Coordinates of C-alpha atoms and ligand atoms in Angstrom, one line a residue:
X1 CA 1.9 61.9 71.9
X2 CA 1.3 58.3 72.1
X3 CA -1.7 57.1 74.0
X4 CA -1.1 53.1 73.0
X5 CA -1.5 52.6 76.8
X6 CA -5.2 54.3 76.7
X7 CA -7.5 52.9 79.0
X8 CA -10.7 54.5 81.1
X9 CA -9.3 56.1 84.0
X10 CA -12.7 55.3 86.2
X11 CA -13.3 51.1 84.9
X12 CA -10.0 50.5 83.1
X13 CA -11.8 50.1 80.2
X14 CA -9.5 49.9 77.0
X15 CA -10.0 53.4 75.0
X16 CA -10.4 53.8 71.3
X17 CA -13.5 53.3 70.8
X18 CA -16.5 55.9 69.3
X19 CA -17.4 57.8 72.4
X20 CA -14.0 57.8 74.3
X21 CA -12.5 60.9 75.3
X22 CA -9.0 61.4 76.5
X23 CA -7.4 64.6 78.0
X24 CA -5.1 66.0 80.1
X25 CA -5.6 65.8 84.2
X26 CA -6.9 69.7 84.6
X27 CA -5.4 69.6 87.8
X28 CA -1.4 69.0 87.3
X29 CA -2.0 69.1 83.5
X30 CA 0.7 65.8 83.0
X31 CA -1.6 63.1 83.5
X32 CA -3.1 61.4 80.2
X33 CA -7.0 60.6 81.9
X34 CA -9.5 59.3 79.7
X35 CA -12.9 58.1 80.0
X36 CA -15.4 55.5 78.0
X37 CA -18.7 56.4 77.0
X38 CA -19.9 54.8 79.6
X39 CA -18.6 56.5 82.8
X40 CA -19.2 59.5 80.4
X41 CA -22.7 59.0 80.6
X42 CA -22.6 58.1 84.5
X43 CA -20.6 61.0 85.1
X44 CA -18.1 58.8 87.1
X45 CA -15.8 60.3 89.1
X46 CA -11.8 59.4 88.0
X47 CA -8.9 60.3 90.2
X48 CA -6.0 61.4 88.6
X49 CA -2.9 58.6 89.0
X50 CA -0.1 61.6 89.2
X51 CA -1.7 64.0 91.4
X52 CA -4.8 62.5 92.8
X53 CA -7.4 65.4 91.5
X54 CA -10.7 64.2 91.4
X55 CA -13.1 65.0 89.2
X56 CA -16.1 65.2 86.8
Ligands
LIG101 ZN1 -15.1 53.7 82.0
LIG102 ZN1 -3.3 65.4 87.8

């Protein structure tokens, strides 16, 4: 699994940083989401590109 591509799902944000998290959408379980510390910390809501599941 390649995640060259890796950005925040929520700001865009490029990923690979300490703090970054990526994962699976939990919804459709295709979608690569991932999140930077940041909108970790905010708790910002991301909405999943492939089936639009919104969450936490
Ligand atoms: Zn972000
Ligand atoms: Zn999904």
């Amino acid at each position: 699994m390649a995640f060259s591509d890796a950005r925040c799902t929520s700001c865009g944000l490029a990923l690979g940083a300490r703090g970054t998290v990526q994962f699976k959408c939990p919804n459709c379980g295709e979608a690569n989401l991932g999140r930077c510390m940041r909108c970790r910390d905010q708790s910002v809501v991301f909405t999943c590109p492939n089936c639009a599941f919104e969450g936490p």
